[in-house]
mmCIF file of C-alpha atoms in Angstrom:
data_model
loop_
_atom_site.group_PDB
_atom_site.id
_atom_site.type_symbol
_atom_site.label_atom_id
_atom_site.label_comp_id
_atom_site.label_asym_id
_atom_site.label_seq_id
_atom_site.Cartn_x
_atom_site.Cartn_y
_atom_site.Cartn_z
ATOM 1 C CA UNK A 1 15.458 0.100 19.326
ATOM 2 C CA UNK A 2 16.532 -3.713 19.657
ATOM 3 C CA UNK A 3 14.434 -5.043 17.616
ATOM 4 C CA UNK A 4 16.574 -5.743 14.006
ATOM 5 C CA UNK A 5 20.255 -5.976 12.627
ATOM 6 C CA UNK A 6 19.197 -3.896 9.524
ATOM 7 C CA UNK A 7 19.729 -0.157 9.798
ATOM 8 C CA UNK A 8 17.206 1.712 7.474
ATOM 9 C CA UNK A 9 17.905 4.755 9.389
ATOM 10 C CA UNK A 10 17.700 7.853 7.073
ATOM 11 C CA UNK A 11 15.703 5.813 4.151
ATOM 12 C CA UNK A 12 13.135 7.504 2.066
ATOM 13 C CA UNK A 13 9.624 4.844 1.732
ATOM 14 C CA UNK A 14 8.728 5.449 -1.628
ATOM 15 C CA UNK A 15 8.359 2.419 -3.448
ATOM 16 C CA UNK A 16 8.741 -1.245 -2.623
ATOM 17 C CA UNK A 17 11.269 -1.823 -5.415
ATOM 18 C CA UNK A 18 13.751 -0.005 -3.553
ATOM 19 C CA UNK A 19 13.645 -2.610 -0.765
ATOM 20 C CA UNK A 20 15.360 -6.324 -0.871
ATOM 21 C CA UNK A 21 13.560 -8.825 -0.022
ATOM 22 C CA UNK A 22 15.277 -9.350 4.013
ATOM 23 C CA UNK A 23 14.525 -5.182 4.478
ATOM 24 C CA UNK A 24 10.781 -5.709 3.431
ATOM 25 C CA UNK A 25 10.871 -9.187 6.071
ATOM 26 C CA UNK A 26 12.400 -6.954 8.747
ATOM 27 C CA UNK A 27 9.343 -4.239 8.258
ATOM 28 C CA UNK A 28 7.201 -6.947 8.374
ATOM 29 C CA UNK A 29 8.764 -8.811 11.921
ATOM 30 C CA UNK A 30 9.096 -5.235 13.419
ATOM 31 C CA UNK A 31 5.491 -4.396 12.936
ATOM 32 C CA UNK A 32 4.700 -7.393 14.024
ATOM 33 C CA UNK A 33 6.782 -6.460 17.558
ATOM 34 C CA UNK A 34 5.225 -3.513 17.392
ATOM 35 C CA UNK A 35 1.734 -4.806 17.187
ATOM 36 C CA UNK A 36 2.175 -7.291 19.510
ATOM 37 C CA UNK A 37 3.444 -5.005 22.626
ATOM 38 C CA UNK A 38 1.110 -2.707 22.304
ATOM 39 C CA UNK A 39 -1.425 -4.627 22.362
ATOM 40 C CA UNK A 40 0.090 -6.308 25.393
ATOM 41 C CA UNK A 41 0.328 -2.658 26.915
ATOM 42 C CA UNK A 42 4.065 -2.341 26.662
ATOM 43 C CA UNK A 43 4.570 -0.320 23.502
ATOM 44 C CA UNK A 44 7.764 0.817 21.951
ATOM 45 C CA UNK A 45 8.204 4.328 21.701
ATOM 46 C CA UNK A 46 11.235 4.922 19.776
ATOM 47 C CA UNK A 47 10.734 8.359 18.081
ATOM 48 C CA UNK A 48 9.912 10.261 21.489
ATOM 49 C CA UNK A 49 10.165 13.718 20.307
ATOM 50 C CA UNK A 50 9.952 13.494 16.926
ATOM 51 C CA UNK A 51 7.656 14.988 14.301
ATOM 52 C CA UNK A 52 6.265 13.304 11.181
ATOM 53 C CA UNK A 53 4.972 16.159 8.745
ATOM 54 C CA UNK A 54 1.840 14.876 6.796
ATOM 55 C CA UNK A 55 1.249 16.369 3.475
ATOM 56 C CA UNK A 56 -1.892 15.617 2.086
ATOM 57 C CA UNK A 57 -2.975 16.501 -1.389
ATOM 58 C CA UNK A 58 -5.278 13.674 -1.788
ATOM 59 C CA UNK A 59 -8.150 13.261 1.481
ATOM 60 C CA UNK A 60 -7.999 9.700 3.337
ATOM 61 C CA UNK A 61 -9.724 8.284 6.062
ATOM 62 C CA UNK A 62 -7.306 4.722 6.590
ATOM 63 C CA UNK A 63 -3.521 7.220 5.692
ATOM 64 C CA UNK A 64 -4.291 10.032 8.240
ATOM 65 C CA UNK A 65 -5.665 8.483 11.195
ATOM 66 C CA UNK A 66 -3.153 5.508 11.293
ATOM 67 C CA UNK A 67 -0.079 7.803 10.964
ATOM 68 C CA UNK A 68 -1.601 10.232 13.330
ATOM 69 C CA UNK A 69 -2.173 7.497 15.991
ATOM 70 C CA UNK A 70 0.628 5.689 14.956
ATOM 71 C CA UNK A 71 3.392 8.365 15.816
ATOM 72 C CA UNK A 72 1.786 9.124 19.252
ATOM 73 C CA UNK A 73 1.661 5.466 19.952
ATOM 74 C CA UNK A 74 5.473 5.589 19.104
ATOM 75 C CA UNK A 75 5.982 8.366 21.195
ATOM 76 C CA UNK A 76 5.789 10.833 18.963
ATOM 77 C CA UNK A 77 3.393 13.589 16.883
ATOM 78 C CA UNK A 78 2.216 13.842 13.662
ATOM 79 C CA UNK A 79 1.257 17.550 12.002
ATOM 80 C CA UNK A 80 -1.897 17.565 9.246
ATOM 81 C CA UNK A 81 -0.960 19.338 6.304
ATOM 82 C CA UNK A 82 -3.438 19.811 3.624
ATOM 83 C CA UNK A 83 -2.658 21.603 0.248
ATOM 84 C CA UNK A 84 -4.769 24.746 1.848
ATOM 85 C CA UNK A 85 -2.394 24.808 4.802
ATOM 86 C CA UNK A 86 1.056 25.149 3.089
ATOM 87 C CA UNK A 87 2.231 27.241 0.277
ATOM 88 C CA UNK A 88 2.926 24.387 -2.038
ATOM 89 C CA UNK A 89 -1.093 24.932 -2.836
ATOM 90 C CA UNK A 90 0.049 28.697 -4.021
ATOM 91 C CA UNK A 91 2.542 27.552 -6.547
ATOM 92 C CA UNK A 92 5.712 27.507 -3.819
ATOM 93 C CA UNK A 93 8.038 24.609 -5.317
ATOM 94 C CA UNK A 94 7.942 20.992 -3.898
ATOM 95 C CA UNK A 95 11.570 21.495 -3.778
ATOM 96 C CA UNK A 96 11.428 24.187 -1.339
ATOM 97 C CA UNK A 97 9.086 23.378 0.405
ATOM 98 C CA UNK A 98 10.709 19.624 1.301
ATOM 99 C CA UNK A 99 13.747 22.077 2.453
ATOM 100 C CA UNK A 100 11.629 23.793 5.060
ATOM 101 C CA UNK A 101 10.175 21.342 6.316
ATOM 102 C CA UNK A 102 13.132 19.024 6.533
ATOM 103 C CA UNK A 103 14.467 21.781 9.250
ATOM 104 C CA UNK A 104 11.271 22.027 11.308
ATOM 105 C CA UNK A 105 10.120 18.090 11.026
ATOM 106 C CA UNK A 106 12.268 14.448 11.370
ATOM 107 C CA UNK A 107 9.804 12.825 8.532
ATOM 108 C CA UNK A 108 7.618 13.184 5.801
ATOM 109 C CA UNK A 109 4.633 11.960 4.835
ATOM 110 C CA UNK A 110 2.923 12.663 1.351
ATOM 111 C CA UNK A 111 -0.395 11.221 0.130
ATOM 112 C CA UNK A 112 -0.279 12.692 -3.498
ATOM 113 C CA UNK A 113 -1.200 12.361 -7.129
ATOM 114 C CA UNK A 114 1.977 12.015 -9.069
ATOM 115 C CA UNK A 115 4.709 9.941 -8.393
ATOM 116 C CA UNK A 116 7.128 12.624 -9.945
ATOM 117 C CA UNK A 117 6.076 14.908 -6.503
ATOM 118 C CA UNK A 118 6.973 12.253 -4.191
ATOM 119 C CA UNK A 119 10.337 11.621 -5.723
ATOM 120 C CA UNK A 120 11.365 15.353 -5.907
ATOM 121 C CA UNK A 121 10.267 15.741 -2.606
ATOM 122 C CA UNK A 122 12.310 12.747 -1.215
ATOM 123 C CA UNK A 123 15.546 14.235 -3.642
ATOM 124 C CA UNK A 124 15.665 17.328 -2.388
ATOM 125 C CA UNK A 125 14.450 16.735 1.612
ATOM 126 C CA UNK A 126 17.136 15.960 4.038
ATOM 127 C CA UNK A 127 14.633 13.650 6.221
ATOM 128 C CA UNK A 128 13.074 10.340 5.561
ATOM 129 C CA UNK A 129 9.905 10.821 2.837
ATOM 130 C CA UNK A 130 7.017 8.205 2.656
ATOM 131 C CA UNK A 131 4.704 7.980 -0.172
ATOM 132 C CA UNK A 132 1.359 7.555 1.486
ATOM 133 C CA UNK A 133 -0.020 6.992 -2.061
ATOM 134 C CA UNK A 134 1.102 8.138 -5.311
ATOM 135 C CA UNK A 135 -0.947 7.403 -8.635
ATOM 136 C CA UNK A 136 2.195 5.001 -9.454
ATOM 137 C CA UNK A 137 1.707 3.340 -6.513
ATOM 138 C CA UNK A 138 0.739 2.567 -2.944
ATOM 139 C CA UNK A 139 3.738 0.939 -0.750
ATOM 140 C CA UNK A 140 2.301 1.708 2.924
ATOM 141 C CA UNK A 141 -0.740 -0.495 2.042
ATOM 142 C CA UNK A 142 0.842 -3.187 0.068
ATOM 143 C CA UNK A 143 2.977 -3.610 3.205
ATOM 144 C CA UNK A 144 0.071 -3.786 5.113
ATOM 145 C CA UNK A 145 -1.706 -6.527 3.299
ATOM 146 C CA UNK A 146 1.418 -8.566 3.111
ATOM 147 C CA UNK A 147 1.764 -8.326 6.706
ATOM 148 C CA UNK A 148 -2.115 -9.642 7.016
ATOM 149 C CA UNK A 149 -1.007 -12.633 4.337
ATOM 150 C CA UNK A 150 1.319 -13.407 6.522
ATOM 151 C CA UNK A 151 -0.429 -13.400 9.971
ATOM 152 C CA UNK A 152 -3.453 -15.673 8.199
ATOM 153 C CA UNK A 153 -1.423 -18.373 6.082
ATOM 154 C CA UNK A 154 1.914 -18.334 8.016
ATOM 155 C CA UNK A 155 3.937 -17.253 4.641
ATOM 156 C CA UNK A 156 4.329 -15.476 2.033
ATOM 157 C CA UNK A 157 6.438 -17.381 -0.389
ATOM 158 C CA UNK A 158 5.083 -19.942 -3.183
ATOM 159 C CA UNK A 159 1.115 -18.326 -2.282
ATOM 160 C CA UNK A 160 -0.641 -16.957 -5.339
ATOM 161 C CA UNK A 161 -2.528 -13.722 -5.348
ATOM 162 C CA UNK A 162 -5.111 -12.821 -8.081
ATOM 163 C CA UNK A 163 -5.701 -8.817 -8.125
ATOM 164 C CA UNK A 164 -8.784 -8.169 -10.421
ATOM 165 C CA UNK A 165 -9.603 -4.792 -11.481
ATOM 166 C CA UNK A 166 -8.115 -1.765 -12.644
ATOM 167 C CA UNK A 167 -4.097 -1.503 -13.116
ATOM 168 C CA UNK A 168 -3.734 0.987 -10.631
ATOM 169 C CA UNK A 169 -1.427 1.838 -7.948
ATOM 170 C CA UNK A 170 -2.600 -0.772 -5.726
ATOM 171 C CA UNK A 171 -2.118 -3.159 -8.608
ATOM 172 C CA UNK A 172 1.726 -1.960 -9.154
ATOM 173 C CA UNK A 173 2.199 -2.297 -5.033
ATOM 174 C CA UNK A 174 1.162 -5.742 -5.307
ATOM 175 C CA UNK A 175 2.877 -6.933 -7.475
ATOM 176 C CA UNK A 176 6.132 -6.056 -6.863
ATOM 177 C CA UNK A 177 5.545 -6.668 -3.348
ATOM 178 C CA UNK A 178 4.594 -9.928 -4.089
ATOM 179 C CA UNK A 179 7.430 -10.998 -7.171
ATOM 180 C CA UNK A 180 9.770 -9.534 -4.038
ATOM 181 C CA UNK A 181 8.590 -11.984 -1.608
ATOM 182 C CA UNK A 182 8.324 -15.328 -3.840
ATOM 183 C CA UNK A 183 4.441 -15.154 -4.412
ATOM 184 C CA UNK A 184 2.828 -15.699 -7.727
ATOM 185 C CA UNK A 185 1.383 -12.796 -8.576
ATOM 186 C CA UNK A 186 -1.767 -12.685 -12.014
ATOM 187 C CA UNK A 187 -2.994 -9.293 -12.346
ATOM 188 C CA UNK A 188 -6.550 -9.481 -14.541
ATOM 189 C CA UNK A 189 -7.826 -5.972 -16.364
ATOM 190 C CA UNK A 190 -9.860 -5.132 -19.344
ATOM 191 C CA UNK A 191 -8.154 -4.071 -22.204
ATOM 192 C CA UNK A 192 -6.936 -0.984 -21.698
ATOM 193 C CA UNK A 193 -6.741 -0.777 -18.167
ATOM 194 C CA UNK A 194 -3.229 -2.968 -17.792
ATOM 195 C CA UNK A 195 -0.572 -2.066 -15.319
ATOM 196 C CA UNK A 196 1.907 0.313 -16.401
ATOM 197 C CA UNK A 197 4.380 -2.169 -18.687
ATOM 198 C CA UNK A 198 7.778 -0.293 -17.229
ATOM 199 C CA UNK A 199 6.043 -1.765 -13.537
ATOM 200 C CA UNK A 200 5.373 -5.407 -15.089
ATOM 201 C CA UNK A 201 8.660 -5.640 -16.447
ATOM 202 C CA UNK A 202 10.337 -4.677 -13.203
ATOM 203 C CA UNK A 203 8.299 -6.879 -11.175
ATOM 204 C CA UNK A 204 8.838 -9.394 -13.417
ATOM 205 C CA UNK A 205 12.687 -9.509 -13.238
ATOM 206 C CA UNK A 206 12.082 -9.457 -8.866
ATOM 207 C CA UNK A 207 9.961 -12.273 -9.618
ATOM 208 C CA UNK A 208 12.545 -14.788 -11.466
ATOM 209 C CA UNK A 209 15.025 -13.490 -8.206
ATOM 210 C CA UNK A 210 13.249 -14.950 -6.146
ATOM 211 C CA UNK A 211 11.487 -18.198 -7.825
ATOM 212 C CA UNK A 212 8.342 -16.326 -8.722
ATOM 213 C CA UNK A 213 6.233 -15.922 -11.183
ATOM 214 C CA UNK A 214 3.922 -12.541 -12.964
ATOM 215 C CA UNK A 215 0.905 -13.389 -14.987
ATOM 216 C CA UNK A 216 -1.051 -10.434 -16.614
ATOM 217 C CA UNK A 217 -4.393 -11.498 -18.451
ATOM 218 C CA UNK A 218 -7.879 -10.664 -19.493
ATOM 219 C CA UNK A 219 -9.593 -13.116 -18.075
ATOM 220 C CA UNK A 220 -10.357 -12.394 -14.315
ATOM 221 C CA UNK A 221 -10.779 -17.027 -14.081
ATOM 222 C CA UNK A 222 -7.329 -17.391 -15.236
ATOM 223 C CA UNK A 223 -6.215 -15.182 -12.354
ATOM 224 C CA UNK A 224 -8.163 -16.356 -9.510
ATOM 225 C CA UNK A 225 -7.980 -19.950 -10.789
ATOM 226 C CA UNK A 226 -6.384 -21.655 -7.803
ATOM 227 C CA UNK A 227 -5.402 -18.594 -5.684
ATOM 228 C CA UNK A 228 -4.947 -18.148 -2.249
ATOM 229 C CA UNK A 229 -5.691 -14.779 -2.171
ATOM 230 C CA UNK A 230 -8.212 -12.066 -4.305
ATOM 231 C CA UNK A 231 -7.935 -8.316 -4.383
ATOM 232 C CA UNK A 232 -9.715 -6.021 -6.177
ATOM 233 C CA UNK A 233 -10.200 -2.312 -5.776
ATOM 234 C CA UNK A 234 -12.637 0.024 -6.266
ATOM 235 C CA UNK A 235 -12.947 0.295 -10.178
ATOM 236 C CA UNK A 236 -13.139 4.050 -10.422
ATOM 237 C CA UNK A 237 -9.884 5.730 -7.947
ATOM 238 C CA UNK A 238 -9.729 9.385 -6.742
ATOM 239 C CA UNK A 239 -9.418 11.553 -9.432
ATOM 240 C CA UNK A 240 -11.242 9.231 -12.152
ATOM 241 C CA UNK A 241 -14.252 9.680 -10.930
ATOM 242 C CA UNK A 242 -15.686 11.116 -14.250
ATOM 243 C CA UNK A 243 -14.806 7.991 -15.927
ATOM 244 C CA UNK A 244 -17.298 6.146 -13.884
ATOM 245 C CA UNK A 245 -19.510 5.468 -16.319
ATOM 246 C CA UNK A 246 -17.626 4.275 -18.688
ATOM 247 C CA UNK A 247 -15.447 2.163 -16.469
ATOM 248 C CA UNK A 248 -18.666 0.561 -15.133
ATOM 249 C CA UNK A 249 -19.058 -0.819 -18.689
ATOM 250 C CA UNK A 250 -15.760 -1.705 -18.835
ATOM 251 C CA UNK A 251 -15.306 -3.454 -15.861
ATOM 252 C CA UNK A 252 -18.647 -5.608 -15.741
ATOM 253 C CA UNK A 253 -17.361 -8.693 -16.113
ATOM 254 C CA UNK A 254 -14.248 -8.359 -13.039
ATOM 255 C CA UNK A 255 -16.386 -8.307 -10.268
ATOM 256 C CA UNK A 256 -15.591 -10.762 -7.316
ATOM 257 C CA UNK A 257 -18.024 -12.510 -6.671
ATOM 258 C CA UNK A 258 -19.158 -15.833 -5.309
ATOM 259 C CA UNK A 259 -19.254 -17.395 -8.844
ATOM 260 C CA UNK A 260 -15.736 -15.874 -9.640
ATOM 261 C CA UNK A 261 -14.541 -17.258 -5.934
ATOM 262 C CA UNK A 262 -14.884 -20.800 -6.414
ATOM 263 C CA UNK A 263 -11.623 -20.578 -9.057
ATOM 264 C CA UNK A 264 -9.877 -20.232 -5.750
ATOM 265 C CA UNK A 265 -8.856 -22.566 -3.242
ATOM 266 C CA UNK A 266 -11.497 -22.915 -0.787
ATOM 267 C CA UNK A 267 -9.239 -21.245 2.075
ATOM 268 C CA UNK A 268 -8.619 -17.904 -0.350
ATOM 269 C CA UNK A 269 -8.857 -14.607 1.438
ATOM 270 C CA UNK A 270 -10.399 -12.080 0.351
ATOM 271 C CA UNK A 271 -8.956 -8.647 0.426
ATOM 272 C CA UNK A 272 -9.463 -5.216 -0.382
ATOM 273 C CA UNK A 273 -7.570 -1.567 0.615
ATOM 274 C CA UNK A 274 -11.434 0.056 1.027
ATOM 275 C CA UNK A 275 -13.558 2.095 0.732
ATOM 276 C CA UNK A 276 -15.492 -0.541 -0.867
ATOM 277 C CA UNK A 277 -18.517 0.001 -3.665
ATOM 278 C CA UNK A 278 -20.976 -3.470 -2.589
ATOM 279 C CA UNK A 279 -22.406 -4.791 -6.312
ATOM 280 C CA UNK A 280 -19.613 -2.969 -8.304
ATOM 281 C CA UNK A 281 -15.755 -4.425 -8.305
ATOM 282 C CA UNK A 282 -17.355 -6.844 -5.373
ATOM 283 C CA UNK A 283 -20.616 -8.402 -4.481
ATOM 284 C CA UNK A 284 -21.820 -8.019 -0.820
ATOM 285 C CA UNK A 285 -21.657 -12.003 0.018
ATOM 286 C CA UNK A 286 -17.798 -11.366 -0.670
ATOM 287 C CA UNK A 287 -16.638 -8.551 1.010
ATOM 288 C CA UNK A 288 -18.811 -9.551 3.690
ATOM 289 C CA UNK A 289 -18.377 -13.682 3.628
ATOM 290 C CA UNK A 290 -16.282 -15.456 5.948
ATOM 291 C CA UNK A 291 -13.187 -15.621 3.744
ATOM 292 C CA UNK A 292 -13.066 -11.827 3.711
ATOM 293 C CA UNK A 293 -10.141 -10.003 5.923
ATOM 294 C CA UNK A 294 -10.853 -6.085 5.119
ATOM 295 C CA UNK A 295 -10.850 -5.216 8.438
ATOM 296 C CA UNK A 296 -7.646 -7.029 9.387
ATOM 297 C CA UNK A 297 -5.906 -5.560 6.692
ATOM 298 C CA UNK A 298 -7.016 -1.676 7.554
ATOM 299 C CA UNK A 299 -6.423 -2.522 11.060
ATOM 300 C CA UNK A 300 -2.356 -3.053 9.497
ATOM 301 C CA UNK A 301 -2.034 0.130 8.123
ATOM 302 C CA UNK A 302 -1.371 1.291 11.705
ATOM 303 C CA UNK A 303 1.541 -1.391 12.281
ATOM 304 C CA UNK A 304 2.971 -1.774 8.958
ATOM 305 C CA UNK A 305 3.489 2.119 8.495
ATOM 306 C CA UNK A 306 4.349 2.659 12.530
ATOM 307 C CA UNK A 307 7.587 0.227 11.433
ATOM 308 C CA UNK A 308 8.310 1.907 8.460
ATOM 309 C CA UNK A 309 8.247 5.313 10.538
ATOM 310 C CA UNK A 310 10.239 3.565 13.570
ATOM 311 C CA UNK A 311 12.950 2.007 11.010
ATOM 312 C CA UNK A 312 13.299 5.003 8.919
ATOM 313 C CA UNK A 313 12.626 7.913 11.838
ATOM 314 C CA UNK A 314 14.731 6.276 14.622
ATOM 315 C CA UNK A 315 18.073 8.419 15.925
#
């Protein structure tokens, strides 16, 4: 491929801390490339050949079907492996099992619950690991939105994004995405929901790199107060379901709504990494209102992680 000066050849996609800001910009302009030839009909297909091994503990409709298409639209194929279909679901280590696959396969995927198996995977594999989701965080769609950002407004730098909700994955993603590209980032959470405080402090010392700024609050007004994008996420993510409930309670007063929108600049988008619960973490006229870009965003998965895989994957 001729499409960037910066060789990530051989790099593991685990978090977006372990990317400057210039690598992050060149995933960004090559799925943009990417994106725009093949929907012009003349797609790259630089991993012709080559095998992505999917490892999926946790089940996703948005993960498998845009890595699937996305490695036969780059020439290559992707394999589905749940927990039932490899030994790692009867107790064989993740250690060995990233050092079989690293001789059958040229990449690996994992969509996972924690972190700690994504990063002895990628330790002890000899081929390029993405986290496809981790309960630490969520790179692939952080990317993804960034990329949308970027596509709507033109930049990325000196924008503010308000993420209101739970302190989740898709909350760490954010904001170090964000502190890494110059964006103001406020995170807003009940008490006792915050972001994980090792996260916020890291993201905090990307942020004064690169002119930015964090905010963490309670109030879900401070955060979207002048924003030119709002996120939230589904109050409730896979594998807290029994906390429902008690979340609900919780979380009453962080949904995005219309009232909570006009803090924003009148041009905010609206965003959100779906599936989507209409009346709970976001009210219908939202999610489905003009200023809303779900689809756009989802749609990105495919380019943003094709990049990664065509960056990372490439000979």
């Amino acid at each position: 491929m001729t499409l960037t000066q910066i060789d990530l050849r051989g790099r593991d996609f685990v978090a977006l801390a372990d990317y400057t800001q210039e690598e992050l910009y060149t995933l960004l302009k090559v799925a943009g490339s990417l994106k725009e030839k093949q929907k012009a009909g003349n797609p790259e297909q630089p991993l012709k050949g080559k095998t992505l091994g999917m490892i999926f503990e946790k089940s996703s409709t948005r993960t498998r079907v845009s890595f699937e298409v996305g490695m036969y639209q780059l020439g290559g194929q992707a394999l589905f492996l749940s927990k039932n279909d490899i030994q790692i679901g009867r107790g064989e280590t993740i250690e060995d099992t990233a050092q079989v696959l690293s001789r059958y396969v040229d990449g690996i995927m994992i969509r996972t619950y924690a972190h700690r198996t994504v990063i002895d995977l990628a330790r002890a594999a000899t081929v390029p690991v993405i986290n496809g989701l981790s309960d630490l965080n969520h790179p692939c769609q952080a990317l993804a939105d960034y990329m949308t950002v970027l596509e709507k407004k033109g930049r990325l730098e000196g924008l503010k994004i308000a993420y209101i909700g739970d302190g989740n994955n898709m909350a760490h993603s954010l904001m170090m995405g964000g502190a890494k590209f110059g964006m103001n980032v406020a995170i807003a959470t009940p008490e006792g929901y915050e972001v994980d405080a090792d996260v916020a402090k890291q993201s905090q010392e990307f942020a004064e790199q690169h002119g930015a700024s964090i905010t963490l609050t309670h109030d879900p007004k401070e955060a979207a107060a002048d924003a030119d994008v709002i996120y939230t996420d589904v109050w409730a993510s896979m594998g807290f379901e029994e906390e429902q409930q008690q979340r609900e309670k919780a979380f009453q007063s962080f949904q995005v709504n219309e009232e909570l929108a006009k803090y924003a600049k009148n041009d905010y988008l609206f965003m959100h990494c779906l599936p989507a619960h209409r009346g709970e973490e976001v009210s219908a006229g939202v999610i489905d209102g003009e200023n809303s870009i779900i689809f756009d965003q989802a749609e990105n998965r495919l380019h943003a992680q094709k990049a990664i895989m065509a960056l990372t994957m490439s000979s």
